[in-house]
Amino acid sequence: MTFERYRNFIPDFDHFLKALELEPKPVIRVNTLKCSPGSLVDHLERKAVILRPLGIRPYLFEYPAGGAAGSTLEFLSGWYHIQSLSSHVPVWVLAPEKNESVLDLCASPGSKTSLLAQEMRNSGSILANEKKTLRLRALLNTLIRLGVANTVVSTYTGEDFPKRFVFDRVLVDAPCSGEGNVRIRPGALLGYTNGAGKQLLEIQKRLLVRGFDVLKPGGRLVYSTCTYNPEENEAAVAHLLTVRDAVLENIEQPLPHSPGVTEYGNVRYGNELAKCVRIYPHQVQTGGFFIASVVKPGNAC
């Protein structure tokens, strides 16, 4: 199975294929829970490491290529975190407020969880859920290294998360086929099979519905994946709109992007799905991402 099946909806498809041969720019996020962007810039400059501001958020910088960003004392001390540019967008769209309650339903390895804590200034409460025990170490290491203090960790199966808990905001960064992280030669095969795909699609739909079920009235849920497949993206959102009283929102975010897909193959998802956001590596040098934002009608108690 190749990316050729996406030719009809990925804009400038040949440029997209060429972009898959390039490594994205190394991006770091200054961890403002421990230091300011200015202090890190000055500190690293004295070590001849020059950070280039991206101009998107004050804490985002391009790290010099080949600079071993993950092995410095500053990284190990939690002064900054390595995270792809597009991976920040779901948290920006969720836009948690100070003192709110947030559920990160599929949290490991913790990049988005820690960004949630940073945006909330370690206030409020975050429940970082990760059902796979083998992935808990990565999640806990990230939270501890970055000084996250408003987060507790749970190990529920996400699609069966207890309904007795409710949250102001819910992030469902679902497990996916990971196509947006693939850097391959045009025409190369992906490690993705139809059999595994069908099981994955069912899990994604169940995660999204359960995330919505534990959202407070008036709250926001963001669904995201790092893949291009509409069956994992728009189809899951269309399913939620069918089985629950969810309202799809328009999304404002700073990266170049394309709208959601309204049909794929013989399946129509509806014009409403154009409100979703698709980020492609040839539009901005980062990994591919899909983001949808929905709200639950009603007023918060």
Coordinates of C-alpha atoms in Angstrom, one line a residue:
M1 CA 0.0 0.0 0.0
T2 CA 1.5 3.3 -1.1
F3 CA 0.7 7.0 -0.7
E4 CA -0.5 7.0 -4.3
R5 CA -4.0 6.2 -3.1
Y6 CA -4.0 9.7 -1.6
R7 CA -3.2 11.5 -4.9
N8 CA -6.7 12.8 -5.4
F9 CA -6.8 14.8 -2.2
I10 CA -3.3 15.8 -1.2
P11 CA -2.5 19.1 -2.9
D12 CA 0.6 19.3 -5.1
F13 CA 1.1 15.6 -4.7
D14 CA 4.4 15.3 -6.5
H15 CA 5.9 18.0 -4.2
F16 CA 4.5 16.0 -1.3
L17 CA 6.4 12.9 -2.5
K18 CA 9.6 14.8 -2.8
A19 CA 9.1 16.2 0.7
L20 CA 9.1 12.7 2.1
E21 CA 12.8 12.3 1.2
L22 CA 13.7 15.2 3.4
E23 CA 14.2 15.2 7.2
P24 CA 12.0 17.8 9.0
K25 CA 13.7 20.7 10.8
P26 CA 14.8 19.8 14.4
V27 CA 12.4 21.8 16.6
I28 CA 12.7 22.3 20.3
R29 CA 10.2 23.7 22.8
V30 CA 11.6 25.7 25.6
N31 CA 10.1 24.4 28.8
T32 CA 8.8 27.6 30.5
L33 CA 8.0 25.6 33.6
K34 CA 11.8 25.7 34.2
C35 CA 13.3 28.6 32.3
S36 CA 12.5 31.4 29.9
P37 CA 13.2 31.3 26.1
G38 CA 15.6 34.2 26.5
S39 CA 17.7 32.6 29.2
L40 CA 18.0 29.3 27.2
V41 CA 19.0 31.2 24.0
D42 CA 21.7 33.1 25.9
H43 CA 22.9 30.0 27.7
L44 CA 23.3 27.9 24.6
E45 CA 24.8 30.8 22.6
R46 CA 27.7 30.8 25.1
K47 CA 28.2 27.2 24.1
A48 CA 28.2 28.1 20.4
V49 CA 24.7 26.6 19.9
I50 CA 22.6 29.2 18.0
L51 CA 18.8 28.7 18.2
R52 CA 16.7 30.1 15.4
P53 CA 13.3 31.4 16.5
L54 CA 10.4 30.1 14.5
G55 CA 8.2 33.1 15.1
I56 CA 5.1 30.9 15.8
R57 CA 5.3 30.8 19.6
P58 CA 8.0 32.4 21.8
Y59 CA 9.1 29.1 23.1
L60 CA 9.7 27.4 19.7
F61 CA 13.1 27.3 18.0
E62 CA 14.9 25.4 15.3
Y63 CA 17.9 23.6 16.8
P64 CA 21.1 23.3 14.6
A65 CA 21.0 20.2 12.4
G66 CA 23.3 17.5 13.7
G67 CA 23.5 19.2 17.1
A68 CA 22.6 16.1 19.2
A69 CA 19.8 18.0 20.9
G70 CA 18.7 15.0 22.9
S71 CA 22.0 14.4 24.7
T72 CA 22.8 17.8 26.2
L73 CA 22.8 18.6 29.9
E74 CA 20.1 21.3 29.2
F75 CA 17.8 18.6 27.7
L76 CA 18.4 16.2 30.5
S77 CA 17.7 19.0 33.0
G78 CA 14.3 19.6 31.3
W79 CA 15.1 23.1 30.0
Y80 CA 13.7 22.1 26.6
H81 CA 11.9 19.3 24.9
I82 CA 12.3 17.9 21.3
Q83 CA 8.9 17.8 19.6
S84 CA 7.8 18.0 16.0
L85 CA 6.2 21.3 15.0
S86 CA 2.9 19.8 13.9
S87 CA 2.7 17.8 17.2
H88 CA 2.1 21.1 19.0
V89 CA -1.1 21.9 17.1
P90 CA -3.6 19.6 18.9
V91 CA -2.7 21.3 22.2
W92 CA -3.0 24.8 20.7
V93 CA -6.4 23.9 19.4
L94 CA -7.5 22.4 22.6
A95 CA -6.5 25.7 24.3
P96 CA -6.8 24.6 28.0
E97 CA -7.3 27.4 30.5
K98 CA -5.7 27.7 33.9
N99 CA -7.4 25.7 36.6
E100 CA -9.4 23.5 34.2
S101 CA -9.5 19.7 34.2
V102 CA -8.0 18.0 31.2
L103 CA -7.9 14.4 30.1
D104 CA -5.1 13.2 27.8
L105 CA -6.6 9.9 26.9
C106 CA -3.6 8.4 25.0
A107 CA -0.8 10.2 26.7
S108 CA 2.6 8.4 26.2
P109 CA 5.3 9.5 25.6
G110 CA 4.1 12.7 27.2
S111 CA 5.1 15.5 24.7
K112 CA 1.5 16.8 24.4
T113 CA 0.8 16.2 28.1
S114 CA 3.8 18.3 29.1
L115 CA 2.8 21.0 26.7
L116 CA -0.7 21.0 28.2
A117 CA 0.9 21.5 31.6
Q118 CA 3.1 24.3 30.2
E119 CA 0.2 26.1 28.7
M120 CA -1.7 25.8 31.9
R121 CA 1.3 26.9 34.0
N122 CA 1.1 23.8 36.1
S123 CA -2.3 24.8 37.4
G124 CA -5.6 22.9 37.2
S125 CA -5.4 19.2 36.8
I126 CA -4.4 16.8 34.0
L127 CA -5.1 13.1 33.9
A128 CA -2.6 11.4 31.6
N129 CA -4.0 8.0 30.7
E130 CA -1.9 5.3 29.1
K131 CA -3.1 1.7 29.0
K132 CA 0.2 0.1 27.8
T133 CA 2.4 -0.5 30.8
L134 CA 5.5 -0.7 28.5
R135 CA 4.9 2.9 27.5
L136 CA 4.5 4.2 31.1
R137 CA 8.2 4.7 31.7
A138 CA 8.5 7.1 28.7
L139 CA 5.5 9.1 29.9
L140 CA 6.7 9.3 33.5
N141 CA 10.3 10.2 32.5
T142 CA 9.0 13.1 30.3
L143 CA 6.7 14.5 33.1
I144 CA 9.4 14.3 35.7
R145 CA 12.2 15.7 33.6
L146 CA 10.1 18.7 32.6
G147 CA 8.9 19.4 36.1
V148 CA 5.2 18.8 35.4
A149 CA 3.3 19.1 38.8
N150 CA -0.4 19.2 37.9
T151 CA -0.7 15.7 36.3
V152 CA -1.6 12.3 37.6
V153 CA -1.2 9.1 35.5
S154 CA -3.8 6.4 35.0
T155 CA -3.7 3.1 33.1
Y156 CA -7.3 2.6 32.0
T157 CA -8.1 1.1 28.6
G158 CA -8.9 4.3 26.8
E159 CA -12.0 3.1 24.9
D160 CA -13.5 1.9 28.2
F161 CA -12.4 4.9 30.3
P162 CA -14.8 5.2 33.4
K163 CA -17.7 7.5 32.7
R164 CA -17.8 8.6 36.3
F165 CA -15.0 11.1 35.6
V166 CA -15.8 14.2 33.5
F167 CA -13.4 16.9 32.2
D168 CA -13.5 20.5 30.8
R169 CA -11.2 19.4 27.9
V170 CA -10.3 16.1 26.4
L171 CA -7.4 15.3 24.0
V172 CA -7.7 12.1 22.0
D173 CA -4.3 11.8 20.2
A174 CA -5.2 8.3 19.0
P175 CA -2.9 5.5 18.1
C176 CA -2.6 5.4 14.3
S177 CA -0.7 4.0 11.3
G178 CA 1.8 6.8 11.7
E179 CA 2.1 7.7 8.0
G180 CA 2.8 11.3 8.8
N181 CA 6.2 10.3 10.4
V182 CA 7.3 8.2 7.4
R183 CA 10.2 9.5 5.3
I184 CA 10.5 7.2 2.3
R185 CA 11.3 7.1 -1.3
P186 CA 8.2 7.6 -3.5
G187 CA 6.5 4.2 -4.1
A188 CA 8.0 2.5 -1.1
L189 CA 5.7 0.3 0.9
L190 CA 4.3 1.1 4.4
G191 CA 4.2 -1.3 7.2
Y192 CA 0.4 -1.3 7.4
T193 CA -1.9 -4.1 6.6
N194 CA -5.6 -4.2 5.9
G195 CA -6.2 -6.6 8.8
A196 CA -4.5 -4.5 11.4
G197 CA -6.1 -1.5 9.9
K198 CA -9.7 -2.6 10.5
Q199 CA -8.9 -3.3 14.2
L200 CA -7.2 0.1 14.5
L201 CA -10.2 1.9 12.9
E202 CA -12.5 0.4 15.5
I203 CA -10.3 1.4 18.4
Q204 CA -10.0 5.0 17.1
K205 CA -13.8 5.3 16.8
R206 CA -14.3 3.9 20.3
L207 CA -11.6 6.2 21.8
L208 CA -13.2 9.2 20.2
V209 CA -16.7 8.4 21.4
R210 CA -15.6 7.6 24.9
G211 CA -13.6 10.8 25.1
F212 CA -16.7 12.7 24.1
D213 CA -18.8 10.8 26.7
V214 CA -16.5 12.1 29.5
L215 CA -16.5 15.7 28.3
K216 CA -18.5 18.2 30.3
P217 CA -21.3 20.1 28.5
G218 CA -19.8 23.2 26.9
G219 CA -16.4 21.5 26.8
R220 CA -14.0 20.9 23.9
L221 CA -12.5 17.7 22.6
V222 CA -9.6 17.5 20.1
Y223 CA -9.0 14.4 18.0
S224 CA -5.7 14.1 16.3
T225 CA -3.5 11.5 14.5
C226 CA -0.2 11.6 12.7
T227 CA -1.5 9.9 9.6
Y228 CA -3.1 10.8 6.3
N229 CA -5.6 8.0 5.9
P230 CA -9.2 9.4 5.9
E231 CA -10.5 6.2 7.3
E232 CA -8.5 6.9 10.5
N233 CA -9.4 10.6 10.5
E234 CA -12.5 12.1 8.9
A235 CA -14.3 8.7 9.0
A236 CA -13.8 8.5 12.8
V237 CA -15.1 12.1 13.3
A238 CA -18.1 11.5 11.0
H239 CA -18.9 8.4 13.1
L240 CA -18.9 10.6 16.3
L241 CA -21.2 13.1 14.6
T242 CA -23.6 10.3 13.8
V243 CA -23.7 8.6 17.2
R244 CA -23.4 11.6 19.5
D245 CA -24.7 15.2 19.6
A246 CA -21.2 16.6 18.8
V247 CA -20.6 19.9 17.1
L248 CA -17.6 20.3 14.8
E249 CA -15.7 23.6 15.1
N250 CA -13.7 25.6 12.7
I251 CA -10.0 25.6 13.6
E252 CA -7.7 28.5 13.8
Q253 CA -4.0 27.6 14.0
P254 CA -0.8 29.2 12.7
L255 CA 0.7 26.5 10.4
P256 CA 0.1 26.2 6.6
H257 CA -2.6 23.5 6.1
S258 CA -5.3 22.0 4.0
P259 CA -9.0 21.4 4.9
G260 CA -10.4 18.0 5.9
V261 CA -11.5 15.5 3.3
T262 CA -15.2 15.4 2.6
E263 CA -15.1 12.1 0.7
Y264 CA -12.8 9.2 0.1
G265 CA -13.3 6.3 -2.3
N266 CA -17.0 5.6 -2.4
V267 CA -17.7 7.1 1.0
R268 CA -19.0 10.7 1.6
Y269 CA -18.2 12.2 5.0
G270 CA -20.1 15.4 4.4
N271 CA -19.0 19.0 3.8
E272 CA -18.8 19.6 7.5
L273 CA -15.6 17.6 7.6
A274 CA -13.8 20.4 5.7
K275 CA -13.6 22.1 9.1
C276 CA -10.9 19.7 10.1
V277 CA -7.2 20.5 9.5
R278 CA -4.6 18.5 7.6
I279 CA -0.9 19.4 7.8
Y280 CA 1.4 18.1 5.1
P281 CA 5.2 18.0 5.1
H282 CA 5.5 19.9 1.9
Q283 CA 3.5 22.8 3.2
V284 CA 5.7 23.2 6.3
Q285 CA 8.8 21.2 7.1
T286 CA 7.3 18.9 9.8
G287 CA 5.5 15.6 10.1
G288 CA 2.0 15.1 8.8
F289 CA -1.0 15.6 11.1
F290 CA -4.8 15.6 11.3
I291 CA -6.7 17.6 13.8
A292 CA -10.5 17.9 14.5
S293 CA -12.1 20.0 17.2
V294 CA -15.6 19.3 18.6
V295 CA -17.7 20.7 21.4
K296 CA -20.5 19.2 23.5
P297 CA -23.6 21.4 23.5
G298 CA -24.8 22.8 26.8
N299 CA -23.4 25.0 29.5
A300 CA -20.7 24.1 32.0
C301 CA -22.0 23.5 35.5

